[in-house]
Amino acid sequence: MGVENNELEKVIIQSVMEELARKGLLSQKGKDHMMSAAMMDTPIVPNLQSEEMVTFPPQEEMQIANPFNADAVRAMKKLTPARIGIGRAGTRPKTMSLLRFLADHAVAQDAVFLDVSEEFLQRMNMMSVQSAAASKDEFLQRPELGRRLSEEAAKSIAEKCEKNVQVQILIVDGLSSSAIEANIPDLLPALMQGLKSSGIKVGAPFFIKNGRVWVQDHVASIVNCDVVISLIGERPGLGTAESLSAYMIYRPDENTVEADRTVISNIHKGGIPPAEAGAHLTDVIKQILSAKASGVKLNQQK
Amino acid sequence: MILKAKVYNKIFAFQSLKEVMSKANEEKSGDELVGIAAKSASERVAAKLVLSNLTLEDIYNNPVIPYEEDEVTRAIYDGLNLRIYQEIKSWTVGYLREYILDHKTTGENLLHISRGLTSEMIAAVAKLMSTMDLVCGSKKLRVQSHCNTTLGIPGTLAFRCQPNHPTDSVEGMLASLKEGLAYGSGDAVIGINPVEDNVETVSRLLDTVKNFMIKWEIPTQNCVLAHVTTQMKAIEKGAPVDLVFQSIAGTHKANDAFGVSAAILDEAFALAQRKGSATGPNLMYFETGQGSEVSLDAHLGVDMMTLEARTYGFARGYRPFMTNNVSGFIGPETIYSGREVIRADLEDLFMGKLHGLPMGIAPCYTNHMKADQNDQEMGTLLCAMAGSNFFMGVPGGDDVMLSYQDTSYHDDASTREILGLRPLPEFEQWLEKMGILENGKLTERAGDPSIFDK
Ligand code: B12
């Protein structure tokens, strides 16, 4: 129906209604109702075949209205992954900032429940064992289970791992499996290479599913190594779900406290790049071996 | 001491004050994880009923962790004003709640009895308080502190600008700092969490912020939140430190895990006095939060809320400039949902203030718990109404290094404008001079970090 036709139709309906109402054949309410129905435009049927869709503007886009120095804001945005240069609506974020935040929250929440894929473990050619936490839910709600090995795991480690090495490397999913898949392929070879070329004796690295930081103490008690290092997934953030930490400890025992560990965090492509982290961690491990201490005790000796 | 209660036709008997204290709590996953939470809603009420009838003296005589075994207990008991305690020891916990809420009781009255209350007494009364009770009680209490500027002045609300960066890049940090200042955030402190915990990194960040403060004449304080021992080394090497930071907890065992003790904190405080860069007299910045003891398996069977109160008991001897509570920071094993975080935030704000501490709150959440932005914003508004001295300020609410969500620069400005609160006076003048704020509202120019790039 053309626009003019539509207008004409409205005029006709309106006059008929008015006439009926004048004669008392139509209540005011009934008239209003029918009038508004008549005034409505014909609905537009969405075209589901279309390729058009709503997306977020590029993250690097500067969102400030009339900035003092737009180039400076753009340059600042390149210097940090933080949400800056995003403008405002009054004191509140702009609509796109709000929606992007919600989208990133949704993705980060999902990341917690992902498992490291079988395919990845096969490709890395690593032994894989599990903590005492049987599922992700159990892992999240009962931290003590993620802090020790399952009986089966303890047995395989006792049977298969080399004992009395200087360094034992563990790959632990922790709170992010994405962190493992994203960083280990570059980080692990660099670290192994660094340690070997420094003449340090390293046991074969293996993977622990549903593990937390303290599980390294249980492993150390079985393999009897000097230093145990866990490459473990940090809790996922909105900015990235790929951040990995290295927690290291020198000969943990029953008197070990958390402050005895040394940690290097934020290993990922936007933080310490994994290949570089290999060299950095090698240096830290060398310091730990020569000081025979880690954590605050190591720092006190420096 | 009566440890038995009848709720309608059911009788509940408890073995110890410690058990009553944990079972009287509102639901939280950390208490359930440890196995000390009430088993039913009726048991929870019964515990509250028993608690309401106990006297402050009963609580004094039954510390949840013995004096001989725990440094935190010793700090609480040794710091108590016995004269005031004697005057109020016969009060029941139920009476204390009504005293706090009574119109005739002023904030000054509360700060007076505060000196005669142990942390467990303060936790006990908070367990009998509902959300609005906690807001009413908190609002009465106003604690001011002074480092370079004065925090906690009535009618003001301050923020820590938290420009963290995943590689400690100085330029990247400055970019976030400029954005924060352009929204009026940063009057409580400019505080950075460093990725690398070493003297070089810490000193570099401290110098950079201090120079920026001098260049732009910003009236505030600087701080880099490394381990306290690293900050002490930085001070010794000449780095400018206004505030010395440390995370603390409510048991000796948890503090051991954090690598701190009363002796280390004494030394740090003394060092800040002798070689720090601030005016003072308040030179310490503490962070606390329900659940750290559970997370480190150092809770000794005491509930999270009571442990949090004990943490404040430990803190108060150091006359901190600010105490920030981060109860939503750990994860679902300690605090499961948005509802639990909001409750914890309000409890902590009240308990901290009743300890006489200059409290701020970080109503925050992680991505592995059942909470979202809406919960966080509700928590923020409630805590602001309850008179929190300060909140955090994080770009877009997303900390890209610590991986959690906290109040954003936008939330900071919004909270001030919604409740008609002002920045700290010197900082407000500075914001006006910079053209960021006018009559307490952001100007057209605000929110633009490039105003610092002339
Ligand atoms: C959550 C957290 C905490 C929580 C830990 C609770 C928990 N269950 O995770 C709390 C609030 C208790 C905490 C405290 C501290 N933390 Co913290 N924490 C983090 C955070 C944000 C995430 C950790 C994570 O994802 N863990 C992964 C999971 C799988 O581990 P988990 O087994 O479940 O939990 C263990 C670890 O989280 C570990 N842990 C957490 N923080 C620290 C810090 C140190 C030095 C050590 C040895 C261990 C440790 O403790 C938990 C129990 O074993 C990281 C930042 C990041 N991007 O990683 C900072 C981070 C690791 N923490 C840091 C610091 C400095 C501290 C404190 C020393 C601060 C202080 N000045 O007191 C304290 C004390 C730590 C201790 N000795 O116990 C720094 C470490 C810097 C460094 N290179 O040394 C980091 C990198 C943040 C930062 N850049 O400022 N922290």
PDB file of C-alpha atoms in Angstrom, chain A residues 116-129 160-161 168-173 180-181 183-185 188-189 192 203-208 231:
ATOM      1  CA  VAL A 116      41.893 -28.583  27.897  1.00  0.00           C
ATOM      2  CA  SER A 117      41.177 -30.655  24.777  1.00  0.00           C
ATOM      3  CA  GLU A 118      42.372 -34.229  24.379  1.00  0.00           C
ATOM      4  CA  GLU A 119      43.714 -33.272  20.987  1.00  0.00           C
ATOM      5  CA  PHE A 120      45.926 -30.601  22.557  1.00  0.00           C
ATOM      6  CA  LEU A 121      47.340 -33.006  25.132  1.00  0.00           C
ATOM      7  CA  GLN A 122      48.106 -35.552  22.436  1.00  0.00           C
ATOM      8  CA  ARG A 123      49.817 -32.934  20.322  1.00  0.00           C
ATOM      9  CA  MET A 124      51.954 -31.889  23.291  1.00  0.00           C
ATOM     10  CA  ASN A 125      52.694 -35.548  23.938  1.00  0.00           C
ATOM     11  CA  MET A 126      52.280 -35.246  27.694  1.00  0.00           C
ATOM     12  CA  MET A 127      51.180 -37.608  30.422  1.00  0.00           C
ATOM     13  CA  SER A 128      47.873 -36.406  31.841  1.00  0.00           C
ATOM     14  CA  VAL A 129      46.596 -37.006  35.382  1.00  0.00           C
ATOM     15  CA  LYS A 160      56.374 -43.094  35.594  1.00  0.00           C
ATOM     16  CA  CYS A 161      58.165 -39.935  36.675  1.00  0.00           C
ATOM     17  CA  GLN A 168      59.780 -30.692  37.742  1.00  0.00           C
ATOM     18  CA  ILE A 169      57.466 -28.762  35.413  1.00  0.00           C
ATOM     19  CA  LEU A 170      53.686 -29.136  35.762  1.00  0.00           C
ATOM     20  CA  ILE A 171      51.027 -27.866  33.395  1.00  0.00           C
ATOM     21  CA  VAL A 172      47.861 -27.254  35.444  1.00  0.00           C
ATOM     22  CA  ASP A 173      44.528 -26.031  34.049  1.00  0.00           C
ATOM     23  CA  ILE A 180      47.089 -23.506  28.710  1.00  0.00           C
ATOM     24  CA  GLU A 181      46.237 -23.971  25.054  1.00  0.00           C
ATOM     25  CA  ASN A 183      50.650 -20.265  25.928  1.00  0.00           C
ATOM     26  CA  ILE A 184      52.106 -23.713  26.494  1.00  0.00           C
ATOM     27  CA  PRO A 185      53.109 -24.404  22.850  1.00  0.00           C
ATOM     28  CA  LEU A 188      57.172 -24.893  27.362  1.00  0.00           C
ATOM     29  CA  PRO A 189      59.838 -25.428  24.654  1.00  0.00           C
ATOM     30  CA  MET A 192      62.845 -26.573  28.610  1.00  0.00           C
ATOM     31  CA  GLY A 203      61.857 -34.225  34.703  1.00  0.00           C
ATOM     32  CA  ALA A 204      59.341 -34.807  31.889  1.00  0.00           C
ATOM     33  CA  PRO A 205      56.568 -32.211  32.184  1.00  0.00           C
ATOM     34  CA  PHE A 206      53.035 -33.530  32.637  1.00  0.00           C
ATOM     35  CA  PHE A 207      49.485 -32.188  32.778  1.00  0.00           C
ATOM     36  CA  ILE A 208      47.156 -32.066  35.814  1.00  0.00           C
ATOM     37  CA  LEU A 231      52.276 -23.284  34.710  1.00  0.00           C
TER      38      LEU A 231
END
